[in-house]
Amino acid sequence: MDILLALVLKMLPLYGIMAAGYVLGRKFPDTVAPTSTLQIFLIAPVVLAATIGGITFTPEYLVLPILFYILCCGVGLFTYRIAGGNDGSRNLLAFACGSSNNGYFGLPIAMILFPPELVGVFLLAGLGFIFYENTLGYYLIARGRFTAREALARLSKLPTLYGALLGLLISALAITLPEPLTIAAGNFRGAYVVLGALIIGLGLSRAKGFEMDRRFLAIPLIMKFMVWPALTFGVAWVDAQYIHFFDANARSIIMLLGLMPLPANAVAFALQLNVHPEKAALVVFLNTLVALFFIPVMLMLTGML
């Protein structure tokens, strides 16, 4: 019960930051777009480079980001196929449902459940989501407004992709960053968490009302709280019963990542590309609200909590 309380207390401040973002966006509407641009083009690339650069890649755990990248692409393309509509909303849903908020939402949970060395593995597995968001995922959401050529051109200029690649290079060469840079990277991580929650509130502040078609609400709920858990729990069960490739810790990480809500980056990219940012903010907020109750229940049912 103490762990459950700590888990809930870790998650609650995020909703307070979202509320602050909503108030800020209502009072200063011109701050909405610049904040998302700052997150995408400065904060996120630095955080990715520093985080990935600090991870030690082992052959066994290196399969995890590959596994999740494949799952992300599959879920994203499947969502795009079933969502329907030609107003860009299916592109937004494909991006959002294919990824998850395993950064500022999932990381605090992982830090409660796992020892430090396994938190690093959690971050490593999460690279699959990061590379999806900055490759196929970004292309899918950009196609909601641009041609294929224009979407690819925008993708090639996305700094978060190069931040992730720089982090891989730092890790591969075993480069130790100077202490001042390490301290600065820690500050950027704090800004990343705060801005991620703020952006959801800022996106909500642009909504004229809270009406939304049931399809747009239902698809993310089904994909994140039914399809994703079924996929990840299925992978863990099959491995435990037949394959025995992963250890028990890796299987726990696989299952935990399958419980995460929609990514806050869906709002940031929707704002930057002007692909239904109000819809993105509302559906991400509702999804994150459901996760506040869904994740602890699932962790208790599976014995992880």
Coordinates of C-alpha atoms in Angstrom, one line a residue:
M1 CA 0.0 0.0 0.0
D2 CA 2.9 2.4 0.7
I3 CA 4.3 1.8 -2.8
L4 CA 0.8 2.4 -4.3
L5 CA 0.5 5.7 -2.4
A6 CA 4.0 6.7 -3.5
L7 CA 3.1 5.9 -7.1
V8 CA -0.1 8.0 -7.0
L9 CA 1.7 10.9 -5.3
K10 CA 4.4 10.8 -8.1
M11 CA 1.7 11.0 -10.8
L12 CA -0.5 13.7 -9.3
P13 CA 1.8 16.7 -9.7
L14 CA 1.7 16.1 -13.5
Y15 CA -2.0 17.0 -13.5
G16 CA -1.3 20.2 -11.5
I17 CA 1.2 21.2 -14.1
M18 CA -1.3 20.5 -16.9
A19 CA -3.8 22.7 -15.1
A20 CA -1.2 25.5 -14.8
G21 CA -0.6 25.1 -18.6
Y22 CA -4.3 25.5 -19.3
V23 CA -4.5 28.7 -17.2
L24 CA -1.4 30.1 -18.8
G25 CA -2.7 29.3 -22.3
R26 CA -6.0 31.0 -21.6
K27 CA -4.3 34.1 -20.2
F28 CA -1.4 34.3 -22.7
P29 CA -2.5 32.4 -25.9
D30 CA 0.6 33.5 -27.8
T31 CA 2.7 31.2 -25.5
V32 CA 1.2 28.0 -26.9
A33 CA 3.1 27.5 -30.1
P34 CA 6.5 28.8 -28.9
T35 CA 6.5 26.4 -26.0
S36 CA 5.9 23.4 -28.2
T37 CA 8.6 24.6 -30.6
L38 CA 11.1 25.0 -27.7
Q39 CA 10.3 21.4 -26.5
I40 CA 10.8 19.9 -30.0
F41 CA 13.7 21.8 -31.3
L42 CA 15.8 22.4 -28.1
I43 CA 14.8 20.6 -24.9
A44 CA 14.0 17.1 -26.3
P45 CA 17.2 16.8 -28.5
V46 CA 19.4 17.6 -25.6
V47 CA 17.6 15.2 -23.2
L48 CA 17.7 12.4 -25.8
A49 CA 21.4 12.8 -26.4
A50 CA 22.3 12.9 -22.7
T51 CA 19.9 10.0 -21.7
I52 CA 20.8 7.6 -24.5
G53 CA 24.5 8.5 -24.2
G54 CA 24.4 7.4 -20.6
I55 CA 23.0 3.9 -21.4
T56 CA 25.2 0.9 -21.6
F57 CA 23.9 -1.4 -24.4
T58 CA 24.0 -5.1 -23.8
P59 CA 23.2 -7.7 -26.4
E60 CA 20.2 -9.2 -24.5
Y61 CA 18.6 -5.8 -23.7
L62 CA 19.4 -4.3 -27.1
V63 CA 16.5 -6.4 -28.5
L64 CA 14.0 -4.5 -26.3
P65 CA 14.0 -1.2 -28.3
I66 CA 13.9 -3.2 -31.6
L67 CA 10.9 -5.1 -30.2
F68 CA 9.1 -1.9 -29.3
Y69 CA 9.9 -0.1 -32.5
I70 CA 8.3 -3.0 -34.4
L71 CA 5.2 -2.9 -32.1
C72 CA 5.0 0.9 -32.4
C73 CA 5.1 0.8 -36.2
G74 CA 2.5 -2.0 -36.3
V75 CA 0.1 -0.3 -34.0
G76 CA 0.5 3.0 -35.7
L77 CA -0.1 1.7 -39.2
F78 CA -3.1 -0.4 -37.9
T79 CA -4.6 2.6 -36.2
Y80 CA -4.2 4.6 -39.4
R81 CA -6.0 1.9 -41.4
I82 CA -9.0 1.6 -39.1
A83 CA -9.4 5.3 -38.0
G84 CA -10.9 6.6 -41.2
G85 CA -11.4 10.3 -42.0
N86 CA -9.5 12.5 -44.4
D87 CA -9.1 15.6 -42.3
G88 CA -5.8 14.7 -40.7
S89 CA -7.4 13.2 -37.6
R90 CA -6.4 9.6 -38.6
N91 CA -2.8 10.8 -38.9
L92 CA -2.9 12.2 -35.4
L93 CA -4.4 9.0 -34.0
A94 CA -1.8 6.9 -35.8
F95 CA 1.0 8.8 -34.3
A96 CA -0.4 9.0 -30.8
C97 CA -1.6 5.4 -30.5
G98 CA 1.7 4.0 -31.9
S99 CA 3.7 5.6 -29.1
S100 CA 3.4 6.2 -25.4
N101 CA 4.3 8.5 -22.5
N102 CA 7.1 6.5 -21.1
G103 CA 9.2 9.6 -20.5
Y104 CA 7.9 12.0 -18.0
F105 CA 5.0 9.8 -17.0
G106 CA 6.5 6.3 -17.1
L107 CA 10.0 7.1 -15.7
P108 CA 8.8 8.1 -12.2
I109 CA 6.8 4.9 -12.0
A110 CA 9.9 2.8 -13.1
M111 CA 12.0 4.6 -10.5
I112 CA 9.6 3.4 -7.8
L113 CA 9.2 -0.2 -9.0
F114 CA 12.8 -1.0 -10.2
P115 CA 16.4 -0.6 -8.9
P116 CA 18.6 2.0 -10.7
E117 CA 20.2 -0.5 -13.0
L118 CA 16.7 -1.6 -14.3
V119 CA 15.6 2.0 -14.7
G120 CA 18.4 2.2 -17.3
V121 CA 16.9 -0.8 -19.1
F122 CA 13.5 0.8 -19.0
L123 CA 15.0 3.9 -20.7
L124 CA 16.7 1.6 -23.2
A125 CA 13.5 -0.2 -24.1
G126 CA 11.8 3.2 -24.4
L127 CA 14.1 4.1 -27.3
G128 CA 11.8 2.1 -29.5
F129 CA 9.1 4.6 -28.9
I130 CA 11.5 7.5 -29.4
F131 CA 12.7 6.3 -32.8
Y132 CA 9.1 5.6 -33.9
E133 CA 8.0 9.1 -33.0
N134 CA 10.9 10.6 -34.9
T135 CA 10.6 8.4 -38.0
L136 CA 7.4 6.7 -39.1
G137 CA 5.3 8.4 -36.4
Y138 CA 6.3 11.9 -37.4
Y139 CA 5.9 11.1 -41.1
L140 CA 2.3 9.9 -40.4
I141 CA 1.2 12.9 -38.5
A142 CA 2.9 15.3 -41.0
R143 CA 1.0 13.7 -43.8
G144 CA -2.1 15.1 -42.2
R145 CA -1.2 18.5 -43.7
F146 CA 1.6 17.9 -46.2
T147 CA 2.5 15.8 -49.2
A148 CA 4.8 12.8 -48.8
R149 CA 7.8 14.8 -50.1
E150 CA 7.1 17.7 -47.8
A151 CA 6.6 15.3 -44.8
L152 CA 9.9 13.6 -45.5
A153 CA 11.7 16.9 -45.8
R154 CA 10.3 18.0 -42.4
L155 CA 11.3 14.7 -41.0
S156 CA 14.9 15.1 -42.2
K157 CA 15.1 18.4 -40.3
L158 CA 13.8 17.1 -37.0
P159 CA 16.5 17.7 -34.4
T160 CA 15.2 15.1 -32.0
L161 CA 16.2 12.4 -34.4
Y162 CA 19.7 13.7 -34.6
G163 CA 19.8 14.1 -30.8
A164 CA 19.0 10.4 -30.4
L165 CA 21.6 9.4 -33.0
L166 CA 24.2 11.6 -31.1
G167 CA 23.3 9.8 -27.9
L168 CA 23.9 6.4 -29.6
L169 CA 27.3 7.6 -30.8
I170 CA 28.3 8.8 -27.3
S171 CA 27.3 5.5 -25.9
A172 CA 29.0 3.4 -28.6
L173 CA 32.3 5.4 -28.1
A174 CA 31.9 5.3 -24.3
I175 CA 32.4 9.0 -24.0
T176 CA 32.2 10.5 -20.5
L177 CA 30.6 13.9 -20.5
P178 CA 32.3 16.6 -18.5
E179 CA 30.6 17.4 -15.1
P180 CA 29.2 20.8 -16.2
L181 CA 27.5 19.2 -19.2
T182 CA 26.1 16.4 -17.0
I183 CA 24.7 19.0 -14.6
A184 CA 23.2 20.9 -17.5
A185 CA 21.7 17.8 -19.0
G186 CA 20.0 17.2 -15.6
N187 CA 18.5 20.6 -15.8
F188 CA 17.2 20.0 -19.3
R189 CA 15.5 16.7 -18.1
G190 CA 13.6 18.7 -15.4
A191 CA 12.5 21.2 -18.1
Y192 CA 11.5 18.4 -20.4
V193 CA 9.1 16.9 -17.7
V194 CA 7.6 20.3 -16.9
L195 CA 7.1 21.4 -20.5
G196 CA 5.7 18.0 -21.5
A197 CA 2.9 18.4 -18.9
L198 CA 2.5 22.2 -19.6
I199 CA 2.0 21.5 -23.4
I200 CA -1.0 19.3 -22.7
G201 CA -2.6 22.1 -20.7
L202 CA -1.6 24.7 -23.3
G203 CA -3.2 22.6 -26.0
L204 CA -6.4 22.3 -24.0
S205 CA -6.6 26.0 -23.6
R206 CA -7.0 26.4 -27.3
A207 CA -10.2 24.3 -27.4
K208 CA -13.4 26.2 -28.0
G209 CA -15.3 23.4 -26.2
F210 CA -14.9 19.9 -25.1
E211 CA -17.1 18.1 -27.7
M212 CA -15.5 15.4 -29.7
D213 CA -16.7 12.5 -31.8
R214 CA -16.9 9.2 -30.0
R215 CA -14.6 7.6 -32.6
F216 CA -11.7 9.9 -31.8
L217 CA -12.2 9.3 -28.0
A218 CA -12.7 5.5 -28.3
I219 CA -9.9 4.5 -30.6
P220 CA -7.1 5.8 -28.3
L221 CA -8.7 4.2 -25.2
I222 CA -9.0 0.8 -26.9
M223 CA -5.5 0.9 -28.4
K224 CA -3.7 2.1 -25.2
F225 CA -5.7 0.2 -22.5
M226 CA -6.6 -3.0 -24.4
V227 CA -4.5 -3.6 -27.5
W228 CA -1.1 -2.4 -26.1
P229 CA -1.5 -4.4 -22.8
A230 CA -2.6 -7.5 -24.8
L231 CA 0.4 -7.2 -27.1
T232 CA 3.1 -6.6 -24.4
F233 CA 1.6 -9.1 -21.9
G234 CA 1.3 -11.6 -24.7
V235 CA 5.0 -11.1 -25.6
A236 CA 6.0 -11.6 -22.0
W237 CA 3.8 -14.7 -21.5
V238 CA 5.0 -16.4 -24.7
D239 CA 8.7 -15.7 -23.8
A240 CA 8.2 -17.0 -20.2
Q241 CA 6.4 -20.1 -21.4
Y242 CA 8.3 -21.1 -24.6
I243 CA 11.2 -18.9 -25.7
H244 CA 13.0 -17.9 -22.5
F245 CA 15.0 -15.1 -24.2
F246 CA 14.3 -12.4 -21.6
D247 CA 14.8 -12.6 -17.9
A248 CA 12.0 -11.8 -15.5
N249 CA 13.1 -8.2 -15.1
A250 CA 12.9 -7.6 -18.8
R251 CA 9.5 -9.1 -19.0
S252 CA 8.3 -6.8 -16.2
I253 CA 9.6 -3.8 -18.1
I254 CA 7.9 -5.0 -21.3
M255 CA 4.6 -5.2 -19.4
L256 CA 5.0 -1.9 -17.7
L257 CA 5.7 -0.1 -21.0
G258 CA 2.5 -1.6 -22.4
L259 CA 0.5 0.3 -19.8
M260 CA 1.6 3.8 -20.6
P261 CA -0.9 6.4 -21.8
L262 CA -0.7 8.5 -25.0
P263 CA 2.5 10.6 -25.5
A264 CA 2.6 14.3 -24.6
N265 CA 4.6 14.7 -27.8
A266 CA 1.4 14.1 -29.8
V267 CA 0.3 17.5 -28.6
A268 CA 3.7 19.2 -29.2
F269 CA 3.9 17.8 -32.8
A270 CA 0.2 18.6 -33.4
L271 CA 0.8 22.2 -32.4
Q272 CA 3.9 22.5 -34.4
L273 CA 2.3 21.0 -37.6
N274 CA -1.2 22.5 -36.9
V275 CA -2.9 19.1 -37.1
H276 CA -5.9 19.3 -34.7
P277 CA -3.9 20.4 -31.6
E278 CA -7.0 20.9 -29.6
K279 CA -8.2 17.4 -30.2
A280 CA -4.7 16.1 -29.5
A281 CA -4.6 17.9 -26.1
L282 CA -8.0 16.7 -25.0
V283 CA -7.6 13.0 -26.0
V284 CA -4.1 12.9 -24.4
F285 CA -5.4 14.5 -21.2
L286 CA -8.3 12.1 -20.9
N287 CA -6.0 9.2 -21.7
T288 CA -3.5 10.3 -19.0
L289 CA -6.4 10.7 -16.5
V290 CA -7.5 7.1 -17.1
A291 CA -3.9 6.0 -16.7
L292 CA -3.8 7.4 -13.2
F293 CA -6.3 4.6 -12.1
F294 CA -5.6 2.0 -14.7
I295 CA -1.8 1.6 -14.1
P296 CA -2.0 0.9 -10.4
V297 CA -4.8 -1.5 -10.8
M298 CA -3.0 -3.5 -13.5
L299 CA 0.3 -3.5 -11.5
M300 CA -1.6 -5.0 -8.5
L301 CA -3.4 -7.6 -10.7
T302 CA -0.1 -8.7 -12.2
G303 CA 1.8 -8.8 -8.9
M304 CA 4.2 -6.1 -10.0
L305 CA 3.1 -3.8 -7.2

